[in-house]
CSV table of C-alpha atoms in Angstrom, one decimal:
chain,number,residue,atom,x,y,z
A,26,UNK,CA,-31.8,-15.4,-5.4
A,27,UNK,CA,-30.7,-17.3,-2.2
A,28,UNK,CA,-30.7,-15.2,1.0
A,29,UNK,CA,-29.3,-15.9,4.5
A,30,UNK,CA,-30.3,-13.9,7.5
A,31,UNK,CA,-28.1,-14.0,10.6
A,32,UNK,CA,-28.4,-12.8,14.2
A,33,UNK,CA,-25.3,-11.9,16.1
A,34,UNK,CA,-23.8,-14.7,18.2
A,35,UNK,CA,-23.1,-12.4,21.1
A,36,UNK,CA,-25.3,-12.7,24.2
A,37,UNK,CA,-25.1,-11.7,27.9
A,38,UNK,CA,-24.2,-14.9,29.6
A,39,UNK,CA,-26.2,-14.3,32.8
A,40,UNK,CA,-29.4,-13.5,30.9
A,41,UNK,CA,-28.8,-16.4,28.5
A,42,UNK,CA,-29.2,-18.9,31.3
A,43,UNK,CA,-32.6,-17.6,32.1
A,44,UNK,CA,-33.9,-17.1,28.6
A,45,UNK,CA,-32.4,-17.7,25.1
A,46,UNK,CA,-34.9,-16.4,22.6
A,47,UNK,CA,-34.8,-16.8,18.8
A,48,UNK,CA,-34.7,-13.6,16.7
A,49,UNK,CA,-38.2,-12.5,15.7
A,50,UNK,CA,-37.2,-9.7,13.4
A,51,UNK,CA,-35.4,-12.0,11.0
A,52,UNK,CA,-38.2,-14.5,10.6
A,53,UNK,CA,-40.6,-11.5,10.1
A,54,UNK,CA,-38.4,-10.2,7.3
A,55,UNK,CA,-38.2,-13.8,5.9
A,56,UNK,CA,-42.0,-13.9,5.8
A,57,UNK,CA,-42.2,-10.8,3.8
A,58,UNK,CA,-39.7,-11.8,1.1
A,59,UNK,CA,-40.1,-15.6,0.8
A,60,UNK,CA,-42.2,-15.2,-2.4
A,61,UNK,CA,-39.2,-13.5,-4.1
A,62,UNK,CA,-36.3,-15.7,-3.0
A,63,UNK,CA,-35.2,-18.7,-1.1
A,64,UNK,CA,-34.5,-17.5,2.4
A,65,UNK,CA,-32.8,-19.1,5.4
A,66,UNK,CA,-32.5,-17.8,9.0
A,67,UNK,CA,-29.7,-18.7,11.4
A,68,UNK,CA,-29.9,-17.6,15.0
A,69,UNK,CA,-26.2,-17.9,15.7
A,70,UNK,CA,-26.5,-17.4,19.4
A,71,UNK,CA,-28.1,-20.8,19.4
A,72,UNK,CA,-24.9,-22.7,18.5
A,73,UNK,CA,-21.6,-23.1,20.4
A,74,UNK,CA,-19.2,-22.4,17.5
A,75,UNK,CA,-20.9,-19.8,15.3
A,76,UNK,CA,-18.0,-19.2,13.0
A,77,UNK,CA,-17.6,-22.9,12.2
A,78,UNK,CA,-21.3,-23.3,11.8
A,79,UNK,CA,-21.5,-20.3,9.4
A,80,UNK,CA,-18.5,-21.6,7.4
A,81,UNK,CA,-20.5,-24.8,6.8
A,82,UNK,CA,-23.8,-23.3,5.7
A,83,UNK,CA,-22.1,-20.7,3.5
A,84,UNK,CA,-21.2,-23.6,1.2
A,85,UNK,CA,-24.8,-23.6,0.2
A,86,UNK,CA,-24.0,-20.6,-2.1
A,87,UNK,CA,-26.0,-17.6,-0.9
A,88,UNK,CA,-26.2,-14.5,-3.0
A,89,UNK,CA,-27.1,-12.1,-0.2
A,90,UNK,CA,-26.3,-12.4,3.5
A,91,UNK,CA,-28.0,-10.1,6.1
A,92,UNK,CA,-26.6,-9.5,9.5
A,93,UNK,CA,-28.6,-8.0,12.4
A,94,UNK,CA,-27.1,-6.5,15.6
A,95,UNK,CA,-27.3,-4.2,18.5
A,96,UNK,CA,-24.4,-1.9,19.4
A,97,UNK,CA,-22.7,-4.4,21.8
A,98,UNK,CA,-23.0,-7.1,19.2
A,99,UNK,CA,-21.6,-5.1,16.2
A,100,UNK,CA,-18.0,-6.1,16.6
A,101,UNK,CA,-19.0,-9.8,16.3
A,102,UNK,CA,-20.8,-9.4,13.0
A,103,UNK,CA,-17.8,-8.0,11.2
A,104,UNK,CA,-15.8,-11.2,10.9
A,105,UNK,CA,-19.0,-13.0,9.9
A,106,UNK,CA,-19.6,-10.4,7.1
A,107,UNK,CA,-16.0,-10.9,6.0
A,108,UNK,CA,-16.7,-14.7,5.7
A,109,UNK,CA,-19.9,-14.0,3.8
A,110,UNK,CA,-18.1,-11.8,1.3
A,111,UNK,CA,-15.3,-14.3,0.8
A,112,UNK,CA,-17.9,-16.9,0.0
A,113,UNK,CA,-19.1,-14.6,-2.9
A,114,UNK,CA,-22.2,-13.1,-1.3
A,115,UNK,CA,-23.2,-9.5,-1.0
A,116,UNK,CA,-23.9,-8.3,2.6
A,117,UNK,CA,-26.6,-6.3,4.3
A,118,UNK,CA,-26.4,-4.8,7.8
A,119,UNK,CA,-29.5,-4.1,9.8
A,120,UNK,CA,-30.9,-3.7,13.3
A,121,UNK,CA,-30.5,-1.1,15.9
A,122,UNK,CA,-26.8,-0.3,15.6
A,123,UNK,CA,-26.6,0.0,11.8
A,124,UNK,CA,-29.8,2.0,11.8
A,125,UNK,CA,-28.4,4.5,14.3
A,126,UNK,CA,-24.8,4.5,13.1
A,127,UNK,CA,-25.2,4.1,9.4
A,128,UNK,CA,-23.1,7.2,8.7
A,129,UNK,CA,-20.3,6.2,11.1
A,130,UNK,CA,-20.3,2.7,9.5
A,131,UNK,CA,-20.1,4.2,6.0
A,132,UNK,CA,-17.0,6.3,6.9
A,133,UNK,CA,-15.2,3.5,8.9
A,134,UNK,CA,-12.4,1.2,7.7
A,135,UNK,CA,-14.7,-1.8,8.0
A,136,UNK,CA,-17.6,-0.1,6.1
A,137,UNK,CA,-16.8,-2.1,3.0
A,138,UNK,CA,-17.8,-5.3,4.8
A,139,UNK,CA,-21.4,-4.1,4.3
A,140,UNK,CA,-22.6,-3.6,0.7
A,141,UNK,CA,-26.0,-2.3,2.0
A,142,UNK,CA,-27.5,-1.0,5.2
A,143,UNK,CA,-31.2,-1.4,5.9
A,144,UNK,CA,-32.2,1.3,8.3
A,145,UNK,CA,-35.3,1.0,10.5
A,146,UNK,CA,-37.9,-1.6,9.9
A,147,UNK,CA,-36.6,-4.1,7.4
A,148,UNK,CA,-39.7,-5.8,6.0
A,149,UNK,CA,-40.4,-3.3,3.2
A,150,UNK,CA,-36.9,-2.0,2.6
A,151,UNK,CA,-35.3,-5.4,2.3
A,152,UNK,CA,-38.1,-6.5,0.0
A,153,UNK,CA,-37.6,-3.6,-2.3
A,154,UNK,CA,-33.8,-4.2,-2.2
A,155,UNK,CA,-34.3,-7.7,-3.5
A,156,UNK,CA,-36.7,-6.6,-6.2
A,157,UNK,CA,-34.3,-3.9,-7.3
A,158,UNK,CA,-31.3,-6.3,-7.5
A,159,UNK,CA,-33.4,-8.9,-9.4
A,160,UNK,CA,-34.7,-6.3,-11.9
A,161,UNK,CA,-31.4,-4.4,-12.2
A,162,UNK,CA,-33.1,-1.2,-11.1
A,163,UNK,CA,-31.4,1.9,-9.6
A,164,UNK,CA,-31.3,1.7,-5.8
A,165,UNK,CA,-32.0,5.4,-5.4
A,166,UNK,CA,-35.7,4.8,-5.0
A,167,UNK,CA,-35.4,2.4,-2.1
A,168,UNK,CA,-36.2,4.4,1.0
A,169,UNK,CA,-34.4,3.5,4.2
A,170,UNK,CA,-31.5,2.0,2.3
A,171,UNK,CA,-27.8,2.9,2.3
A,172,UNK,CA,-25.4,1.6,-0.4
A,173,UNK,CA,-22.1,2.2,-2.0
A,174,UNK,CA,-22.0,4.7,-4.9
A,175,UNK,CA,-18.4,4.6,-6.0
A,176,UNK,CA,-16.1,5.3,-3.0
A,177,UNK,CA,-18.9,6.9,-0.9
A,178,UNK,CA,-21.9,5.4,0.8
A,179,UNK,CA,-25.1,6.9,-0.3
A,180,UNK,CA,-27.9,7.3,2.2
A,181,UNK,CA,-31.4,7.3,0.8
A,182,UNK,CA,-34.2,9.2,2.6
A,183,UNK,CA,-35.7,7.3,5.6
A,184,UNK,CA,-38.7,5.2,5.1
A,185,UNK,CA,-41.9,6.2,7.1
A,186,UNK,CA,-42.9,3.7,9.7
A,187,UNK,CA,-44.9,0.8,8.3
A,188,UNK,CA,-48.6,0.1,8.6
A,189,UNK,CA,-48.4,-3.1,10.6
A,190,UNK,CA,-51.5,-4.5,9.0
A,191,UNK,CA,-49.4,-4.8,5.8
A,192,UNK,CA,-46.7,-6.9,7.4
A,193,UNK,CA,-47.0,-10.6,6.6
A,194,UNK,CA,-46.7,-13.3,9.3
A,195,UNK,CA,-43.2,-14.5,10.1
A,196,UNK,CA,-41.8,-17.6,8.4
A,197,UNK,CA,-40.5,-19.9,11.1
A,198,UNK,CA,-39.9,-22.7,8.6
A,199,UNK,CA,-36.9,-20.7,7.4
A,200,UNK,CA,-35.0,-21.3,10.7
A,201,UNK,CA,-32.0,-23.5,10.3
A,202,UNK,CA,-31.4,-23.7,14.1
A,203,UNK,CA,-34.5,-24.8,16.0
A,204,UNK,CA,-33.2,-26.3,19.2
A,205,UNK,CA,-31.8,-24.7,22.4
A,206,UNK,CA,-34.2,-21.8,22.8
A,207,UNK,CA,-35.8,-21.7,26.2
A,208,UNK,CA,-37.0,-19.7,29.2
A,209,UNK,CA,-36.7,-21.4,32.6
A,210,UNK,CA,-36.2,-24.6,30.7
A,211,UNK,CA,-39.4,-24.3,28.6
A,212,UNK,CA,-39.1,-24.0,24.8
A,213,UNK,CA,-39.8,-20.4,23.8
A,214,UNK,CA,-40.5,-18.2,20.8
A,215,UNK,CA,-41.5,-14.6,20.2
A,216,UNK,CA,-44.7,-13.0,19.0
A,217,UNK,CA,-45.1,-9.3,18.3
A,218,UNK,CA,-48.4,-7.5,19.1
A,219,UNK,CA,-47.4,-3.8,18.6
A,220,UNK,CA,-44.4,-1.7,17.6
A,221,UNK,CA,-43.1,1.6,19.1
A,222,UNK,CA,-43.6,3.7,22.2
A,223,UNK,CA,-44.7,7.2,22.7
A,224,UNK,CA,-42.7,7.8,25.9
A,225,UNK,CA,-39.7,10.1,25.8
A,226,UNK,CA,-37.0,8.1,27.8
A,227,UNK,CA,-33.7,9.8,26.9
A,228,UNK,CA,-31.6,6.7,27.1
A,229,UNK,CA,-33.8,4.7,24.7
A,230,UNK,CA,-33.1,4.0,21.0
A,231,UNK,CA,-36.7,3.2,20.1
A,232,UNK,CA,-37.4,6.7,19.0
A,233,UNK,CA,-34.6,6.6,16.5
A,234,UNK,CA,-36.1,3.4,15.1
A,235,UNK,CA,-39.8,4.3,15.0
A,236,UNK,CA,-40.2,7.8,16.1
A,237,UNK,CA,-42.8,8.3,18.8
A,238,UNK,CA,-45.4,5.9,17.4
A,239,UNK,CA,-47.5,3.1,18.7
A,240,UNK,CA,-48.9,0.7,16.1
A,241,UNK,CA,-51.1,-2.2,17.0
A,242,UNK,CA,-51.4,-5.5,15.2
A,243,UNK,CA,-55.0,-6.9,14.7
A,244,UNK,CA,-55.9,-9.5,17.3
A,245,UNK,CA,-56.6,-12.2,14.6
A,246,UNK,CA,-53.0,-11.8,13.3
A,247,UNK,CA,-51.6,-12.0,16.8
A,248,UNK,CA,-53.5,-15.2,17.6
A,249,UNK,CA,-52.5,-16.8,14.3
A,250,UNK,CA,-48.8,-15.9,15.1
A,251,UNK,CA,-49.2,-17.5,18.6
A,252,UNK,CA,-50.6,-20.7,17.0
A,253,UNK,CA,-47.8,-20.8,14.5
A,254,UNK,CA,-45.2,-20.4,17.2
A,255,UNK,CA,-46.8,-23.3,19.2
A,256,UNK,CA,-47.0,-25.4,16.0
A,257,UNK,CA,-43.2,-24.9,15.7
A,258,UNK,CA,-42.6,-26.3,19.3
A,259,UNK,CA,-43.0,-23.2,21.6
A,260,UNK,CA,-44.6,-23.8,24.9
A,261,UNK,CA,-43.7,-20.3,26.1
A,262,UNK,CA,-44.1,-17.0,24.3
A,263,UNK,CA,-42.1,-13.8,24.8
A,264,UNK,CA,-43.7,-10.5,23.6
A,265,UNK,CA,-40.9,-8.2,22.6
A,266,UNK,CA,-43.1,-5.2,22.2
A,267,UNK,CA,-41.5,-1.9,23.1
A,268,UNK,CA,-44.4,-1.0,25.5
A,269,UNK,CA,-47.2,-3.5,25.3
A,270,UNK,CA,-49.1,-2.0,28.3
A,271,UNK,CA,-49.2,1.5,26.8
A,272,UNK,CA,-52.8,0.9,26.0
A,273,UNK,CA,-54.1,-0.9,29.1
A,274,UNK,CA,-57.7,-1.5,27.7
A,275,UNK,CA,-56.3,-3.1,24.6
A,276,UNK,CA,-54.0,-5.3,26.7
A,277,UNK,CA,-57.1,-6.5,28.7
A,278,UNK,CA,-58.9,-7.3,25.5
A,279,UNK,CA,-55.9,-9.2,24.2
A,280,UNK,CA,-55.9,-11.3,27.3
A,281,UNK,CA,-59.6,-12.1,26.8
A,282,UNK,CA,-58.9,-13.0,23.2
A,283,UNK,CA,-56.1,-15.4,24.2
A,284,UNK,CA,-58.5,-17.2,26.6
A,285,UNK,CA,-61.3,-17.3,24.1
A,286,UNK,CA,-59.0,-18.7,21.5
A,287,UNK,CA,-58.0,-21.6,23.8
A,288,UNK,CA,-54.3,-20.4,24.1
A,289,UNK,CA,-54.1,-19.8,27.8
A,290,UNK,CA,-52.2,-23.1,28.3
A,291,UNK,CA,-49.0,-21.4,27.0
A,292,UNK,CA,-46.7,-19.4,29.3
A,293,UNK,CA,-46.4,-15.7,28.3
A,294,UNK,CA,-43.8,-13.2,29.2
A,295,UNK,CA,-43.6,-9.5,28.5
A,296,UNK,CA,-41.7,-6.2,29.2
A,297,UNK,CA,-44.0,-3.5,30.6
A,298,UNK,CA,-44.1,-0.2,32.3
A,299,UNK,CA,-44.8,0.0,36.0
A,300,UNK,CA,-47.3,2.7,35.4
A,301,UNK,CA,-49.3,0.6,33.0
A,302,UNK,CA,-49.3,-2.6,35.1
A,303,UNK,CA,-49.8,-0.7,38.4
A,304,UNK,CA,-52.8,1.2,37.0
A,305,UNK,CA,-55.1,-1.8,37.0
A,306,UNK,CA,-55.4,-4.8,39.3
A,307,UNK,CA,-58.0,-6.2,36.8
A,308,UNK,CA,-55.4,-6.1,34.0
A,309,UNK,CA,-53.0,-8.2,36.0
A,310,UNK,CA,-55.8,-10.7,36.9
A,311,UNK,CA,-56.6,-11.0,33.3
A,312,UNK,CA,-53.0,-11.5,32.4
A,313,UNK,CA,-52.6,-14.3,34.9
A,314,UNK,CA,-55.8,-16.0,33.7
A,315,UNK,CA,-54.5,-15.9,30.1
A,316,UNK,CA,-51.2,-17.5,30.9
A,317,UNK,CA,-48.8,-14.7,31.8
A,318,UNK,CA,-46.3,-15.8,34.3
A,319,UNK,CA,-43.4,-13.4,33.9
A,320,UNK,CA,-43.1,-9.6,33.5
A,321,UNK,CA,-40.0,-7.4,33.1
A,322,UNK,CA,-40.8,-4.1,34.8
A,323,UNK,CA,-39.0,-0.8,34.1
A,324,UNK,CA,-38.7,0.8,37.5
A,325,UNK,CA,-35.4,2.5,36.6
A,326,UNK,CA,-34.5,4.5,39.8
A,327,UNK,CA,-35.5,5.6,43.3
A,328,UNK,CA,-34.6,9.2,42.8
A,329,UNK,CA,-37.0,11.7,41.3
A,330,UNK,CA,-34.1,13.8,40.0
A,331,UNK,CA,-32.6,10.7,38.3
A,332,UNK,CA,-36.0,9.8,36.8
A,333,UNK,CA,-36.2,13.3,35.3
A,334,UNK,CA,-32.7,13.0,33.9
A,335,UNK,CA,-33.6,9.7,32.4
A,336,UNK,CA,-36.7,11.2,30.8
A,337,UNK,CA,-39.0,8.9,32.7
A,338,UNK,CA,-41.3,11.5,34.3
A,339,UNK,CA,-44.0,9.6,36.2
A,340,UNK,CA,-43.6,6.4,34.1
A,341,UNK,CA,-42.2,4.6,37.1
A,342,UNK,CA,-45.0,5.4,39.4
A,343,UNK,CA,-47.1,2.6,40.8
A,344,UNK,CA,-44.2,0.2,40.9
A,345,UNK,CA,-45.2,-1.0,44.4
A,346,UNK,CA,-48.8,-1.6,43.2
A,347,UNK,CA,-47.6,-3.3,40.0
A,348,UNK,CA,-45.4,-5.8,41.9
A,349,UNK,CA,-48.1,-6.4,44.6
A,350,UNK,CA,-50.7,-7.2,41.9
A,351,UNK,CA,-48.3,-9.5,40.0
A,352,UNK,CA,-47.2,-11.4,43.1
A,353,UNK,CA,-50.8,-11.8,44.2
A,354,UNK,CA,-51.3,-13.6,40.9
A,355,UNK,CA,-48.2,-15.7,40.9
A,356,UNK,CA,-46.4,-13.8,38.2
A,357,UNK,CA,-42.6,-13.6,38.4
A,358,UNK,CA,-41.3,-10.0,38.5
A,359,UNK,CA,-38.0,-9.0,36.9
A,360,UNK,CA,-37.3,-5.3,37.4
A,361,UNK,CA,-34.7,-3.0,35.8
A,362,UNK,CA,-33.1,-0.3,37.9
A,363,UNK,CA,-30.6,2.1,36.4
A,364,UNK,CA,-27.5,3.3,38.4
A,365,UNK,CA,-24.4,5.2,37.4
A,366,UNK,CA,-26.3,8.4,36.7
A,367,UNK,CA,-24.4,11.7,36.8
A,368,UNK,CA,-25.3,12.6,40.4
A,369,UNK,CA,-25.0,9.1,41.8
A,370,UNK,CA,-22.7,8.3,44.7
A,371,UNK,CA,-22.4,4.9,46.4
A,372,UNK,CA,-25.4,5.5,48.6
A,373,UNK,CA,-27.5,6.3,45.5
A,374,UNK,CA,-26.5,3.0,43.9
A,375,UNK,CA,-27.4,1.0,47.0
A,376,UNK,CA,-30.7,2.8,47.3
A,377,UNK,CA,-31.8,0.9,44.1
A,378,UNK,CA,-30.8,-2.4,45.9
A,379,UNK,CA,-32.9,-1.4,48.9
A,380,UNK,CA,-35.9,-0.6,46.7
A,381,UNK,CA,-35.7,-4.0,45.0
A,382,UNK,CA,-35.4,-5.7,48.4
A,383,UNK,CA,-38.4,-3.7,49.8
A,384,UNK,CA,-40.6,-4.5,46.8
A,385,UNK,CA,-39.4,-8.2,46.9
A,386,UNK,CA,-38.4,-8.2,43.2
A,387,UNK,CA,-37.8,-11.8,42.0
A,388,UNK,CA,-35.1,-10.9,39.5
A,389,UNK,CA,-33.6,-7.4,39.9
A,390,UNK,CA,-31.4,-6.3,37.0
A,391,UNK,CA,-29.1,-3.6,38.2
A,392,UNK,CA,-28.5,-1.9,34.9
A,393,UNK,CA,-25.8,0.8,34.5
A,394,UNK,CA,-26.6,3.9,32.6
A,395,UNK,CA,-25.2,3.6,29.1
A,396,UNK,CA,-24.7,6.4,26.5
A,397,UNK,CA,-26.3,4.5,23.5
A,398,UNK,CA,-25.5,6.0,20.1
A,399,UNK,CA,-27.6,8.9,18.8
A,400,UNK,CA,-29.7,9.1,22.0
A,401,UNK,CA,-30.5,12.5,23.6
A,402,UNK,CA,-28.8,11.3,26.8
A,403,UNK,CA,-25.5,10.6,25.0
A,404,UNK,CA,-25.2,14.2,23.9
A,405,UNK,CA,-25.9,15.4,27.4
A,406,UNK,CA,-23.3,13.0,29.0
A,407,UNK,CA,-20.8,14.0,26.4
A,408,UNK,CA,-21.2,17.7,27.3
A,409,UNK,CA,-20.7,16.8,31.0
A,410,UNK,CA,-17.5,14.9,30.1
A,411,UNK,CA,-18.6,11.8,31.9
A,412,UNK,CA,-18.3,9.2,29.1
A,413,UNK,CA,-15.4,7.0,30.0
A,414,UNK,CA,-15.7,4.4,27.2
A,415,UNK,CA,-16.6,4.6,23.6
A,416,UNK,CA,-16.1,0.9,22.8
A,417,UNK,CA,-19.5,-0.3,21.8
A,418,UNK,CA,-18.6,-3.9,22.8
A,419,UNK,CA,-19.4,-2.8,26.4
A,420,UNK,CA,-22.7,-1.0,25.6
A,421,UNK,CA,-24.9,-3.8,26.9
A,422,UNK,CA,-26.4,-2.1,30.0
A,423,UNK,CA,-24.3,-4.2,32.4
A,424,UNK,CA,-20.8,-2.6,31.8
A,425,UNK,CA,-20.0,0.8,33.3
A,426,UNK,CA,-19.1,3.2,30.5
A,427,UNK,CA,-19.6,6.4,32.5
A,428,UNK,CA,-18.1,8.2,35.4
A,429,UNK,CA,-20.5,10.0,37.8
A,430,UNK,CA,-19.6,13.2,39.5
A,431,UNK,CA,-18.6,11.2,42.6
A,432,UNK,CA,-17.5,7.7,41.3
A,433,UNK,CA,-15.3,6.3,38.6
A,434,UNK,CA,-16.8,3.9,36.1
A,435,UNK,CA,-14.8,1.1,37.8
A,436,UNK,CA,-16.3,2.0,41.2
A,437,UNK,CA,-19.8,1.9,39.7
A,438,UNK,CA,-19.1,-1.5,38.2
A,439,UNK,CA,-17.7,-2.9,41.4
A,440,UNK,CA,-20.6,-1.7,43.6
A,441,UNK,CA,-23.1,-3.1,41.1
A,442,UNK,CA,-21.3,-6.4,41.0
A,443,UNK,CA,-21.5,-6.5,44.9
A,444,UNK,CA,-25.2,-5.8,44.8
A,445,UNK,CA,-25.9,-8.7,42.5
A,446,UNK,CA,-24.5,-11.3,44.9
A,447,UNK,CA,-25.9,-9.7,48.1
A,448,UNK,CA,-29.4,-9.7,46.8
A,449,UNK,CA,-29.8,-13.5,46.5
A,450,UNK,CA,-29.7,-14.4,50.2
A,451,UNK,CA,-32.0,-16.6,52.4
A,452,UNK,CA,-34.6,-13.8,52.5
A,453,UNK,CA,-34.8,-13.8,48.7
A,454,UNK,CA,-34.9,-17.6,48.8
A,455,UNK,CA,-38.0,-17.5,50.9
A,456,UNK,CA,-40.1,-15.0,49.0
A,457,UNK,CA,-39.2,-15.4,45.3
A,458,UNK,CA,-41.8,-16.7,43.0
A,459,UNK,CA,-39.4,-18.6,40.6
A,460,UNK,CA,-39.2,-21.6,42.9
A,461,UNK,CA,-43.0,-22.0,42.8
A,462,UNK,CA,-43.6,-21.3,39.1
A,463,UNK,CA,-40.5,-23.2,37.8
A,464,UNK,CA,-39.4,-25.5,40.6
A,465,UNK,CA,-37.3,-27.8,38.4
A,466,UNK,CA,-35.3,-25.0,36.8
A,467,UNK,CA,-34.9,-23.3,40.2
A,468,UNK,CA,-33.5,-26.5,41.7
A,469,UNK,CA,-31.2,-27.1,38.9
A,470,UNK,CA,-29.8,-23.6,39.1
A,471,UNK,CA,-29.5,-23.8,42.8
A,472,UNK,CA,-27.5,-27.0,42.6
A,473,UNK,CA,-25.2,-25.3,40.0
A,474,UNK,CA,-24.6,-22.1,41.9
A,475,UNK,CA,-24.2,-23.4,45.5
A,476,UNK,CA,-20.9,-25.1,44.8
A,477,UNK,CA,-19.8,-22.0,42.8
A,478,UNK,CA,-20.3,-19.7,45.8
A,479,UNK,CA,-19.0,-22.2,48.3
A,480,UNK,CA,-15.7,-22.4,46.4
A,481,UNK,CA,-15.5,-18.6,46.4
A,482,UNK,CA,-16.2,-18.4,50.1
A,483,UNK,CA,-13.5,-21.0,50.7
A,484,UNK,CA,-11.0,-19.0,48.6
A,485,UNK,CA,-11.7,-15.9,50.6
A,486,UNK,CA,-11.5,-17.8,53.9
A,487,UNK,CA,-8.1,-19.3,53.0
A,488,UNK,CA,-6.8,-16.0,51.7
A,489,UNK,CA,-6.3,-17.4,48.3
A,490,UNK,CA,-8.5,-14.7,46.6
A,491,UNK,CA,-9.9,-11.3,47.4
A,492,UNK,CA,-13.3,-10.0,46.3
A,493,UNK,CA,-11.4,-7.8,43.8
A,494,UNK,CA,-9.8,-10.9,42.3
A,495,UNK,CA,-13.2,-12.5,41.7
A,496,UNK,CA,-14.5,-9.1,40.4
A,497,UNK,CA,-11.8,-9.0,37.8
A,498,UNK,CA,-12.4,-12.7,36.8
A,499,UNK,CA,-16.1,-12.0,36.2
A,500,UNK,CA,-15.4,-8.8,34.4
A,501,UNK,CA,-13.1,-10.7,32.0
A,502,UNK,CA,-15.7,-13.4,31.4
A,503,UNK,CA,-18.5,-10.8,31.0
A,504,UNK,CA,-20.6,-12.5,33.7
A,505,UNK,CA,-21.4,-9.5,35.8
A,506,UNK,CA,-24.4,-10.6,37.8
A,507,UNK,CA,-22.6,-13.0,40.3
A,508,UNK,CA,-20.4,-11.3,42.8
A,509,UNK,CA,-19.3,-12.9,46.0
A,510,UNK,CA,-22.2,-14.1,48.2
């Protein structure tokens, strides 16, 4: 059997300029089925014309084509699935959106574009699917699989979460697209050290994927994975773990292991909780010594009431200490703050801006509360009547899909757009760590953006454009983190 695994081509343009990262899940699945079939992986967000590219490689004659996507990417995989089926291949959907919305997909007009849906972790379910097809076995025994039985999609019982020690290393040799993946101009790849999170954030989809679990890979496997990523050209590593700092002592030991293995020359980046990072100055010192130079921190909000609504509890505590520790160790801090919550007015949105400024965050991401499918929060927001948009194309955390009790979704969007431009002023230019850690990238981006903002200022000065005109232009392009400086 010949298998092709595809990522969605859709990305958020503003983030893509900072980091374009290849899909780890697909090469992990490839590494767990490559003894059964010939498998290729294509990260379609790495090419300029994904449909034309796919049309070319489908001529290789694949038997099975898998497509992975999140909710805001789902619309883009449908025409790709149609192309795959027209080439004679069977199709499999997987990833967050198909896992959460498998029943909705099965009942939708486009449901027939997917012959199978792999729900949850794909390594074991996809392997058993290939074995069953090869052997002509009944699919009823493949847990975590949905498939067509006549005119109705059958949903087998879910598969328990995997023992991560049973998961084989990813197969990066399967990648057809190997160029163009970078962070701050440095070639990057992903390595997983754990799966899952035990926290109860109501806006998060992780619980629907893994339940409240936290499973740790053995250190030897992690180090082998890092070495393999470096052997394939990576000079920077992103850890996509759901909550890598949930176990602070383990994180410290992993940093020590990276140093002892002679791998601290690489640049490491991670997403982490403010509580975990802020709980230990020693942890941050060890992170810096082992090569960490970038952390995405989930601060979420300034309001205790909003934090309770988001299900964060005290998880955002110690944000000030976390950022202080990281800046003392020359680590770039990106922080997520979520606005557009039910009780938010304009002042509440701007309070997130002021917090980011006070803490001297290097890259603030002013997220907008999003009613992701099947989350606890979506049901609450639906009962409140605040959901303004059910179009999943805009469920990327940067588009406003909710009204608050005091603001329309468009007002939330506009204020957030204003915040993005106002943040990057001369004060930010002086204190940010990016210019010290990645000076070449910083200079290049500065030279790109200065003319952009100068042209906008001139347009405003001459009365050719209004801020609302530029807002609508950016909204149409999907570049929501610019604004008018």
